[in-house]
Short mmCIF file of C-alpha atoms in Angstrom, two decimals:
data_model
loop_
_atom_site.label_atom_id
_atom_site.label_comp_id
_atom_site.label_asym_id
_atom_site.label_seq_id
_atom_site.Cartn_x
_atom_site.Cartn_y
_atom_site.Cartn_z
CA MET M 1 -1.78 -154.58 -52.46
CA VAL M 2 -3.38 -153.28 -55.65
CA ARG M 3 -7.20 -153.30 -55.51
CA ILE M 4 -9.68 -153.40 -58.31
CA THR M 5 -11.43 -150.01 -58.13
CA GLU M 6 -14.13 -148.39 -60.20
CA SER M 7 -11.64 -145.76 -61.48
CA LEU M 8 -9.26 -148.54 -62.64
CA ILE M 9 -12.04 -150.27 -64.54
CA ARG M 10 -13.17 -147.04 -66.19
CA GLN M 11 -9.60 -146.31 -67.27
CA ARG M 12 -9.54 -149.71 -68.92
CA ALA M 13 -12.91 -149.13 -70.50
CA GLU M 14 -11.84 -146.24 -72.82
CA HIS M 15 -13.00 -148.27 -75.84
CA ASN M 16 -16.49 -148.28 -74.35
CA ASP M 17 -16.63 -144.53 -73.57
CA CYS M 18 -15.64 -145.38 -69.92
CA GLU M 19 -19.01 -147.04 -69.33
CA ILE M 20 -18.71 -150.14 -67.16
CA PHE M 21 -22.28 -151.45 -66.94
CA SER M 22 -22.30 -152.44 -70.62
CA LEU M 23 -18.64 -153.44 -70.78
CA GLU M 24 -17.99 -156.73 -72.69
CA GLU M 25 -14.20 -156.90 -72.61
CA ILE M 26 -11.61 -155.70 -70.09
CA SER M 27 -7.89 -156.09 -69.75
CA LEU M 28 -6.36 -155.95 -66.24
CA HIS M 29 -3.06 -157.57 -66.90
CA GLN M 30 0.25 -156.58 -65.22
CA GLN M 31 -1.46 -154.55 -62.50
CA GLU M 32 -0.07 -156.47 -59.49
CA ILE M 33 -3.59 -157.33 -58.47
CA GLU M 34 -3.88 -159.76 -55.56
CA ARG M 35 -7.60 -160.44 -55.57
CA ILE M 36 -10.45 -160.67 -58.02
CA GLU M 37 -13.39 -158.48 -56.84
CA HIS M 38 -16.27 -156.28 -57.85
CA ILE M 39 -16.30 -157.17 -61.59
CA ASP M 40 -19.16 -159.63 -61.16
CA LYS M 41 -21.32 -156.74 -59.70
CA TRP M 42 -20.24 -153.83 -61.85
CA CYS M 43 -19.76 -155.57 -65.26
CA ARG M 44 -22.38 -158.29 -65.67
CA ASP M 45 -22.08 -158.29 -69.47
CA LEU M 46 -18.41 -159.23 -69.63
CA LYS M 47 -17.42 -161.82 -72.24
CA ILE M 48 -13.62 -161.51 -72.27
CA VAL M 49 -11.44 -160.89 -69.17
CA TYR M 50 -7.62 -160.66 -69.13
CA PHE M 51 -5.99 -161.12 -65.69
CA GLN M 52 -2.57 -162.50 -66.76
CA ASN M 53 0.62 -161.65 -64.99
CA ASN M 54 -0.80 -160.64 -61.61
CA LEU M 55 -0.54 -162.04 -58.11
CA ILE M 56 -4.01 -163.64 -57.84
CA PRO M 57 -4.02 -166.68 -55.54
CA LYS M 58 -7.64 -167.79 -55.98
CA ILE M 59 -10.40 -167.87 -58.59
CA GLU M 60 -13.35 -166.03 -57.04
CA ASN M 61 -16.11 -163.47 -57.71
CA VAL M 62 -16.65 -164.45 -61.32
CA GLY M 63 -19.55 -166.89 -60.87
CA ARG M 64 -22.17 -164.26 -61.75
CA LEU M 65 -20.66 -163.53 -65.16
CA LYS M 66 -23.12 -165.66 -67.14
CA LYS M 67 -21.96 -164.35 -70.46
CA LEU M 68 -18.26 -164.90 -69.86
CA GLU M 69 -16.60 -166.76 -72.73
CA TYR M 70 -12.87 -166.35 -72.20
CA LEU M 71 -10.99 -166.02 -68.93
CA ASN M 72 -7.18 -165.56 -68.95
CA LEU M 73 -5.45 -166.12 -65.58
CA ALA M 74 -1.99 -167.04 -66.88
CA LEU M 75 1.08 -166.22 -64.71
CA ASN M 76 -0.69 -165.95 -61.33
CA ASN M 77 -0.54 -167.84 -58.05
CA ILE M 78 -3.62 -170.03 -58.43
CA GLU M 79 -3.37 -173.48 -56.86
CA ARG M 80 -6.88 -174.82 -57.43
CA ILE M 81 -9.59 -174.65 -60.09
CA GLU M 82 -12.87 -173.57 -58.50
CA ASN M 83 -15.89 -171.19 -58.51
CA LEU M 84 -16.47 -171.32 -62.26
CA GLU M 85 -19.72 -173.30 -62.31
CA GLY M 86 -21.79 -170.14 -62.85
CA CYS M 87 -19.98 -169.17 -66.01
CA GLU M 88 -22.40 -171.07 -68.25
CA PHE M 89 -20.99 -169.96 -71.59
CA LEU M 90 -17.28 -170.27 -70.79
CA LYS M 91 -15.44 -171.59 -73.83
CA LYS M 92 -11.77 -170.94 -73.06
CA LEU M 93 -9.81 -171.01 -69.76
CA ASP M 94 -6.11 -170.14 -69.65
CA LEU M 95 -4.24 -171.10 -66.45
CA THR M 96 -0.73 -171.27 -67.96
CA VAL M 97 2.18 -171.10 -65.51
CA ASN M 98 0.26 -171.17 -62.24
CA PHE M 99 0.59 -173.50 -59.24
CA VAL M 100 -2.30 -175.86 -59.77
CA GLY M 101 -1.30 -179.09 -57.97
CA GLU M 102 -4.75 -180.47 -57.23
CA LEU M 103 -5.45 -181.89 -60.62
CA THR M 104 -8.74 -183.45 -59.43
CA SER M 105 -10.05 -179.93 -59.12
CA VAL M 106 -10.67 -179.91 -62.90
CA GLU M 107 -13.75 -181.98 -62.12
CA SER M 108 -15.48 -178.70 -61.14
CA LEU M 109 -15.45 -177.79 -64.84
CA LYS M 110 -17.83 -180.63 -65.75
CA HIS M 111 -20.73 -178.16 -65.50
CA ASN M 112 -19.15 -175.83 -68.04
CA VAL M 113 -20.55 -177.76 -71.02
CA HIS M 114 -19.45 -175.16 -73.57
CA LEU M 115 -15.75 -175.30 -72.49
CA GLN M 116 -13.63 -176.16 -75.56
CA GLU M 117 -10.11 -174.99 -74.75
CA LEU M 118 -8.07 -175.43 -71.50
CA PHE M 119 -4.48 -174.46 -70.83
CA LEU M 120 -2.66 -175.99 -67.78
CA VAL M 121 0.91 -176.04 -69.18
CA GLY M 122 3.51 -174.79 -66.66
CA ASN M 123 1.55 -176.03 -63.65
CA PRO M 124 2.85 -178.75 -61.26
CA CYS M 125 -0.12 -180.95 -62.17
CA SER M 126 1.01 -181.08 -65.83
CA GLU M 127 4.01 -183.18 -64.74
CA PHE M 128 1.87 -185.94 -63.26
CA ASP M 129 1.87 -189.27 -64.99
CA GLY M 130 -1.42 -189.74 -66.86
CA TYR M 131 -2.14 -186.00 -66.70
CA ARG M 132 -3.48 -185.63 -70.29
CA LYS M 133 -5.56 -188.83 -70.17
CA PHE M 134 -7.16 -187.81 -66.83
CA VAL M 135 -8.18 -184.37 -68.08
CA ILE M 136 -9.56 -185.68 -71.39
CA ALA M 137 -11.56 -188.38 -69.63
CA THR M 138 -12.82 -185.97 -66.96
CA LEU M 139 -13.89 -183.24 -69.39
CA PRO M 140 -15.27 -184.86 -72.55
CA GLN M 141 -16.49 -181.49 -73.90
CA LEU M 142 -12.91 -180.33 -74.49
CA LYS M 143 -11.63 -180.03 -78.03
CA SER M 144 -8.09 -178.76 -77.18
CA LEU M 145 -5.77 -179.18 -74.19
CA ASP M 146 -2.63 -177.01 -73.86
CA GLY M 147 -3.07 -175.95 -77.54
CA LYS M 148 -3.11 -179.55 -78.79
CA GLU M 149 -6.19 -180.89 -80.43
CA ILE M 150 -8.05 -183.76 -78.78
CA THR M 151 -8.95 -186.46 -81.24
CA ARG M 152 -11.66 -189.08 -81.01
CA SER M 153 -9.08 -191.82 -80.41
CA ASP M 154 -7.60 -189.77 -77.51
CA GLN M 155 -11.00 -189.66 -75.88
CA ILE M 156 -11.60 -193.42 -76.27
CA GLN M 157 -8.13 -194.35 -74.90
CA ALA M 158 -8.57 -191.92 -71.96
CA LEU M 159 -11.96 -193.37 -71.01
CA GLN M 160 -10.60 -196.93 -71.16
CA ASP M 161 -7.66 -196.11 -68.83
CA TYR M 162 -9.56 -193.66 -66.60
CA PRO M 163 -9.96 -195.84 -63.39
CA GLU M 164 -6.19 -196.71 -63.25
CA VAL M 165 -5.11 -193.22 -64.33
CA ARG M 166 -7.31 -191.59 -61.70
CA HIS M 167 -5.77 -193.75 -58.94
CA GLN M 168 -2.24 -192.64 -60.06
CA ILE M 169 -3.30 -188.99 -60.16
CA VAL M 170 -4.71 -189.13 -56.64
CA GLU M 171 -1.54 -190.62 -55.23
CA GLN M 172 0.68 -188.06 -56.94
CA GLU M 173 -1.62 -185.30 -55.82
CA GLN M 174 -1.46 -186.30 -52.15
CA ALA M 175 2.30 -186.46 -52.32
CA TYR M 176 2.41 -182.98 -53.84
CA ILE M 177 0.03 -181.58 -51.19
CA LEU M 178 2.26 -183.04 -48.45
CA LYS M 179 5.35 -181.49 -50.14
CA ARG M 180 3.62 -178.13 -50.39
CA THR M 181 2.70 -178.16 -46.69
CA MET M 182 6.31 -178.74 -45.77
CA GLU M 183 7.41 -175.95 -48.10
CA LYS M 184 4.98 -173.54 -46.57
CA GLU M 185 6.25 -174.33 -43.02
CA ALA M 186 9.87 -173.87 -44.08
CA LEU M 187 9.11 -170.59 -45.90
CA GLN M 188 7.25 -169.29 -42.88
CA LYS M 189 10.25 -169.96 -40.65
CA ASN M 190 12.59 -168.29 -43.11
CA LEU M 191 10.30 -165.24 -43.27
CA GLU M 192 10.24 -164.97 -39.47
CA GLU M 193 14.04 -165.19 -39.30
CA LYS M 194 14.45 -162.59 -42.05
CA GLY M 195 11.99 -160.32 -40.26
CA LYS M 196 13.93 -160.53 -36.98
CA LYS M 197 17.23 -159.87 -38.79
CA GLU M 198 15.83 -156.87 -40.59
CA ASN M 199 14.52 -155.40 -37.36
CA ILE M 200 17.97 -155.76 -35.76
CA GLU M 201 19.60 -154.10 -38.80
CA ASN M 202 17.13 -151.25 -38.75
CA LYS M 203 17.78 -150.60 -35.04
CA GLN M 204 21.50 -150.53 -35.70
CA SER M 205 21.15 -148.19 -38.59
CA ASN M 206 18.93 -145.89 -36.59
CA SER M 207 21.45 -145.81 -33.70
CA ASP M 208 24.30 -145.05 -36.10
CA GLY M 209 22.74 -141.92 -37.38
CA GLU M 210 26.01 -140.49 -38.72
CA GLU M 211 26.69 -143.50 -40.92
CA ASN M 212 28.14 -142.66 -44.31
CA LYS M 213 25.59 -142.61 -47.12
CA ASP M 214 27.98 -144.39 -49.58
CA GLN M 215 28.32 -147.24 -47.08
CA MET M 216 24.55 -147.58 -46.87
CA ASN M 217 24.28 -147.71 -50.63
CA GLU M 218 26.92 -150.41 -50.70
CA ASP M 219 24.94 -152.37 -48.11
CA GLU M 220 21.75 -152.08 -50.24
CA ASP M 221 23.60 -153.29 -53.33
CA GLU M 222 25.02 -156.23 -51.40
CA MET M 223 21.58 -157.06 -50.05
CA ASN M 224 20.11 -156.95 -53.54
CA ARG M 225 22.91 -159.18 -54.93
CA LYS M 226 22.47 -161.78 -52.17
CA PHE M 227 18.67 -161.84 -52.71
CA TRP M 228 18.95 -162.73 -56.36
CA GLU M 229 21.84 -165.18 -55.85
CA GLU M 230 20.10 -167.07 -53.02
CA PRO M 231 18.60 -170.33 -54.34
CA THR M 232 14.91 -170.71 -53.73
CA LEU M 233 11.97 -172.83 -54.89
CA TYR M 234 9.40 -171.53 -57.40
CA THR M 235 6.30 -171.23 -55.23
CA PRO M 236 3.54 -168.68 -54.77
CA GLU M 237 5.27 -167.47 -51.63
CA SER M 238 8.63 -166.99 -53.43
CA ARG M 239 6.91 -165.19 -56.24
CA LEU M 240 5.27 -162.82 -53.70
CA GLU M 241 8.60 -162.35 -52.02
CA VAL M 242 10.17 -161.36 -55.32
CA HIS M 243 7.40 -158.91 -55.88
CA ARG M 244 7.91 -157.37 -52.45
CA HIS M 245 11.64 -157.07 -52.98
CA ILE M 246 11.22 -155.41 -56.40
CA GLU M 247 8.73 -152.97 -54.81
CA LYS M 248 11.14 -152.18 -52.03
CA ILE M 249 14.00 -151.49 -54.44
CA ARG M 250 11.68 -149.30 -56.56
CA LYS M 251 10.70 -147.23 -53.53
CA LEU M 252 14.34 -146.75 -52.51
CA LYS M 253 15.26 -145.60 -55.98
CA ASN M 254 12.28 -143.24 -56.15
CA LYS M 255 13.32 -141.78 -52.77
CA GLU M 256 16.85 -141.21 -53.94
CA LYS M 257 15.55 -139.51 -57.06
CA ASN M 258 13.25 -137.25 -55.10
CA GLN M 259 16.12 -136.33 -52.81
CA LYS M 260 18.26 -135.45 -55.80
CA LYS M 261 15.53 -133.36 -57.34
CA GLN M 262 14.94 -131.39 -54.19
CA LYS M 263 17.50 -128.61 -54.31
CA PRO M 264 18.81 -127.14 -51.08
CA GLN M 265 16.84 -124.09 -50.08
CA ARG M 266 18.48 -120.83 -51.25
CA PRO M 267 19.44 -118.49 -48.43
CA LEU M 268 17.53 -115.20 -48.52
CA VAL M 269 19.82 -113.41 -46.07
CA THR M 270 23.56 -113.79 -45.59
CA SER M 271 25.12 -114.72 -42.25
CA GLU M 272 26.01 -110.99 -41.86
CA GLY M 273 22.37 -110.05 -42.23
CA ARG M 274 22.56 -108.65 -45.73
CA VAL M 275 19.42 -109.20 -47.83
CA LEU M 276 20.09 -110.81 -51.23
CA ASN M 277 18.47 -110.08 -54.60
CA ILE M 278 16.90 -113.29 -55.90
CA ASN M 279 14.87 -114.07 -59.04
CA GLU M 280 14.19 -117.86 -58.93
CA PRO M 281 11.13 -117.67 -61.30
CA LYS M 282 13.27 -115.72 -63.80
CA ILE M 283 10.59 -113.19 -64.71
CA ASP M 284 11.06 -109.62 -65.95
CA PHE M 285 10.47 -106.71 -63.55
CA THR M 286 10.91 -102.95 -63.37
CA LEU M 287 11.30 -100.79 -60.22
CA THR M 288 10.20 -97.21 -60.75
CA ASP M 289 11.02 -94.33 -58.36
CA ASP M 290 7.92 -92.13 -58.41
CA GLU M 291 9.46 -88.95 -56.86
CA GLU M 292 6.31 -86.87 -57.44
CA ASN M 293 4.27 -89.19 -55.21
CA ASN M 294 7.28 -90.22 -53.01
CA GLN M 295 6.89 -93.93 -53.59
CA PHE M 296 8.42 -96.99 -55.34
CA ILE M 297 6.42 -98.99 -57.93
CA LEU M 298 7.45 -102.59 -58.67
CA ASP M 299 6.06 -104.01 -61.94
CA LEU M 300 6.45 -107.81 -61.89
CA ALA M 301 5.69 -109.60 -65.16
CA VAL M 302 3.84 -112.52 -63.62
CA TYR M 303 2.60 -115.25 -65.90
CA ARG M 304 -0.66 -114.14 -67.39
CA HIS M 305 -2.73 -117.31 -66.86
CA MET M 306 -1.36 -118.11 -63.40
CA ASP M 307 -3.86 -118.12 -60.55
CA THR M 308 -3.49 -115.28 -58.10
CA SER M 309 -3.67 -117.64 -55.18
CA LEU M 310 -0.19 -118.84 -56.16
CA LEU M 311 1.24 -115.44 -55.28
CA ASP M 312 2.43 -114.41 -51.80
CA ILE M 313 3.68 -110.88 -51.25
CA ASP M 314 5.74 -109.71 -48.27
CA VAL M 315 6.88 -106.05 -48.10
CA GLN M 316 9.56 -105.14 -45.58
CA PRO M 317 11.11 -101.69 -44.89
CA THR M 318 14.29 -102.50 -46.81
CA HIS M 319 13.12 -105.16 -49.37
CA VAL M 320 10.17 -106.82 -51.03
CA CYS M 321 9.66 -110.59 -51.35
CA VAL M 322 7.10 -112.22 -53.73
CA MET M 323 6.59 -116.04 -53.86
CA VAL M 324 5.61 -117.09 -57.40
CA LYS M 325 4.47 -120.74 -57.45
CA GLY M 326 6.81 -121.50 -54.54
CA LYS M 327 9.76 -119.70 -56.16
CA VAL M 328 11.32 -116.70 -54.49
CA PHE M 329 11.56 -113.24 -56.05
CA GLN M 330 13.33 -110.81 -53.66
CA LEU M 331 14.48 -107.30 -54.39
CA VAL M 332 16.36 -104.87 -52.11
CA LEU M 333 14.92 -101.31 -52.22
CA PRO M 334 17.10 -98.14 -52.53
CA LYS M 335 15.32 -96.46 -49.63
CA GLU M 336 13.13 -97.59 -46.75
CA VAL M 337 9.40 -97.90 -47.38
CA ASN M 338 6.31 -98.12 -45.21
CA PRO M 339 5.03 -101.70 -45.33
CA ASP M 340 1.64 -100.83 -43.71
CA SER M 341 0.82 -98.30 -46.43
CA SER M 342 1.94 -100.55 -49.32
CA SER M 343 -0.56 -102.06 -51.67
CA ALA M 344 -0.62 -104.63 -54.48
CA LYS M 345 -2.86 -105.14 -57.46
CA ARG M 346 -2.83 -107.28 -60.59
CA SER M 347 -3.72 -106.41 -64.13
CA GLN M 348 -6.57 -108.48 -65.57
CA THR M 349 -5.23 -108.07 -69.16
CA THR M 350 -1.49 -108.57 -68.83
CA GLY M 351 -1.39 -110.44 -65.48
CA HIS M 352 1.38 -108.08 -64.22
CA LEU M 353 1.65 -107.52 -60.48
CA LEU M 354 2.01 -103.90 -59.34
CA VAL M 355 3.29 -103.32 -55.82
CA THR M 356 3.14 -99.70 -54.61
CA MET M 357 5.40 -98.91 -51.65
CA PRO M 358 5.43 -95.39 -50.14
CA LYS M 359 8.73 -94.08 -48.82
CA THR M 360 9.18 -93.43 -45.10
CA GLN M 361 11.54 -90.40 -45.56
CA GLY M 362 10.82 -87.18 -47.47
CA MET M 363 7.69 -85.12 -47.75
CA MET M 364 5.47 -85.26 -50.75
CA LYS M 365 6.22 -82.33 -53.05
CA ALA M 366 3.45 -79.88 -53.81
CA LYS M 367 2.55 -79.36 -57.42
CA PRO M 368 3.83 -75.94 -58.77
CA LYS M 369 1.12 -73.35 -59.56
CA SER M 370 3.13 -71.73 -62.31
CA THR M 371 6.27 -72.43 -64.29
CA SER M 372 8.07 -69.35 -62.93
CA ARG M 373 7.58 -70.31 -59.26
CA ALA M 374 8.63 -73.96 -59.85
CA ARG M 375 11.80 -72.91 -61.63
CA SER M 376 12.70 -70.16 -59.13
CA ALA M 377 12.25 -72.65 -56.18
CA THR M 378 14.56 -75.26 -57.77
CA SER M 379 17.13 -72.84 -59.19
CA THR M 380 20.62 -72.67 -57.73
CA LYS M 381 23.66 -70.49 -58.33
CA PRO M 382 25.51 -72.71 -60.79
CA HIS M 383 22.44 -72.83 -63.06
CA THR M 384 22.76 -69.25 -64.45
CA HIS M 385 21.17 -70.09 -67.79
CA GLU M 386 18.02 -71.38 -66.24
CA THR M 387 17.78 -68.20 -64.04
CA ARG M 388 17.96 -65.97 -67.02
CA THR M 389 15.28 -67.86 -68.81
CA THR M 390 13.04 -67.63 -65.80
CA GLN M 391 13.51 -63.84 -65.58
CA GLN M 392 12.64 -63.43 -69.24
CA SER M 393 9.49 -65.41 -68.86
CA GLU M 394 8.45 -63.18 -65.94
CA LYS M 395 8.78 -60.01 -68.09
CA LEU M 396 6.61 -61.49 -70.81
CA GLU M 397 3.77 -62.26 -68.44
CA VAL M 398 0.78 -59.81 -68.59
CA ASP M 399 -0.96 -58.56 -65.53
CA PRO M 400 -4.67 -58.24 -66.38
CA SER M 401 -5.29 -55.78 -63.49
CA LYS M 402 -3.03 -53.11 -65.10
CA HIS M 403 -4.72 -53.37 -68.47
CA SER M 404 -8.32 -53.74 -67.49
CA SER M 405 -9.44 -51.19 -70.13
CA ILE M 406 -8.69 -53.58 -72.90
CA ASP M 407 -11.74 -55.74 -72.92
CA LEU M 408 -13.02 -57.16 -76.21
CA SER M 409 -16.44 -57.87 -74.83
CA ASN M 410 -16.84 -54.21 -73.77
CA ILE M 411 -15.67 -53.05 -77.17
CA VAL M 412 -18.31 -55.01 -78.90
CA THR M 413 -21.08 -53.69 -76.69
CA GLU M 414 -19.80 -50.11 -77.04
CA ARG M 415 -20.01 -50.40 -80.81
CA LYS M 416 -23.60 -51.41 -80.50
CA SER M 417 -24.36 -48.30 -78.44
CA VAL M 418 -23.01 -45.84 -81.15
CA ALA M 419 -26.50 -45.54 -82.67
CA GLN M 420 -27.75 -43.90 -79.49
CA GLY M 421 -25.53 -40.76 -79.97
CA PRO M 422 -21.90 -40.05 -80.72
CA LEU M 423 -21.54 -37.44 -77.95
CA THR M 424 -22.33 -39.79 -75.11
CA PHE M 425 -20.09 -42.52 -76.54
CA HIS M 426 -17.18 -40.03 -77.00
CA GLN M 427 -17.39 -38.81 -73.41
CA GLN M 428 -17.39 -42.35 -72.03
CA LYS M 429 -14.41 -43.24 -74.15
CA VAL M 430 -12.45 -40.19 -72.96
CA SER M 431 -13.21 -41.00 -69.31
CA GLU M 432 -11.95 -44.49 -69.75
CA ARG M 433 -8.61 -43.20 -71.08
CA ILE M 434 -8.00 -40.79 -68.14
CA ASN M 435 -5.03 -41.96 -66.16
CA ASP M 436 -4.59 -41.94 -62.39
CA ASP M 437 -2.04 -39.04 -62.64
CA PHE M 438 -4.59 -36.61 -64.15
CA GLU M 439 -5.30 -33.41 -62.12
CA ASP M 440 -8.39 -31.29 -62.71
CA ASN M 441 -7.67 -27.60 -63.36
CA PRO M 442 -10.66 -25.42 -62.39
CA GLU M 443 -9.48 -22.56 -64.54
CA VAL M 444 -9.89 -24.53 -67.74
CA PRO M 445 -13.42 -24.19 -69.00
CA PRO M 446 -15.31 -27.45 -69.77
CA LEU M 447 -15.63 -28.69 -73.24
CA THR M 448 -18.76 -27.71 -75.14
CA ASP M 449 -20.43 -28.72 -78.36
#
């Protein structure tokens, strides 16, 4: 059952900026509505209301719409005209193709003095003898009935024949009411029998759980064919039954479509226990082996504007699995990693996901202090060229401890001290040049001026 809700009314009030308190016109046709409600409280200023092609069985909850001028209730299940006395400015009422059999109920429209147009074509009452004369005589304010103009002569003739015509209408109406009562009883019995039959069929289908799906589809097609080929009367109940059947078929088709859309879940591990490489989201990635830090770095090009809550990361010793919006990205690693020490972060600019996974085997290599030591440690016998290059580089290195006398800063300061006396400067310079192998001979006299 479709209900009239505030959200539905606001959707239909787009032309009024979705405001409902000042709404003057609304169209609620073909919504499968089964009851009129709420509009007399939420939309007091309504002037035009369209309710055609629904499943409304009764006119109700419109009496407070004082400004209502046009009410369209065509193609519904209404059997009686009622509850319109409060619509003081009602000018047009459309009840085309309904089930109004109580023609005397039009007398309730006498209070609607502004009513000018009335449509009752397609109702059972329109087939009564004297139908037009009775309506014209009962509602003298009308100017048109079923789209045909009412002339002055029509009104005079209807008033002259009114007593006799009304008597005929009452007899036909009573016969119709009796007929409708019998139809309702028969339809109720048929519904009960169908319900019992469906319950038995459902139990059998549940017990036969291994029944072929193709056979079930054939049964549904056969059921659908029998439903439409079965003769039935055009009544409010049969119209509701048709609606229920269409809704049932629609749900079955939607269920089949959803089952087809749902792909079987892809296996992440084979029956032998081998982990598979999977990239369901089809996004780019790079796996870097950072030997210097003894770790793997996975760069996953996740969608930039995707929320981080849609990511789920699972690092295992032999593989890493990332769920991206419910889709699986799984990658087997070349070596085992330590899941507890792994970390993940996401770039705020590119949106990429970086997963750092330290290896479990191998020690972290220390950074070399000099080029000669790094090369000598990694050199092997086959690499003769690299060994020679390393030896040459060692010969070119300068040991500052062996050449401490060459100091530019001292040379500059010594030049400044020349003004104090050349003798003192000369002696200091000679002493600086004395080597460690020098031996002092006491027989040699000291140098003099």
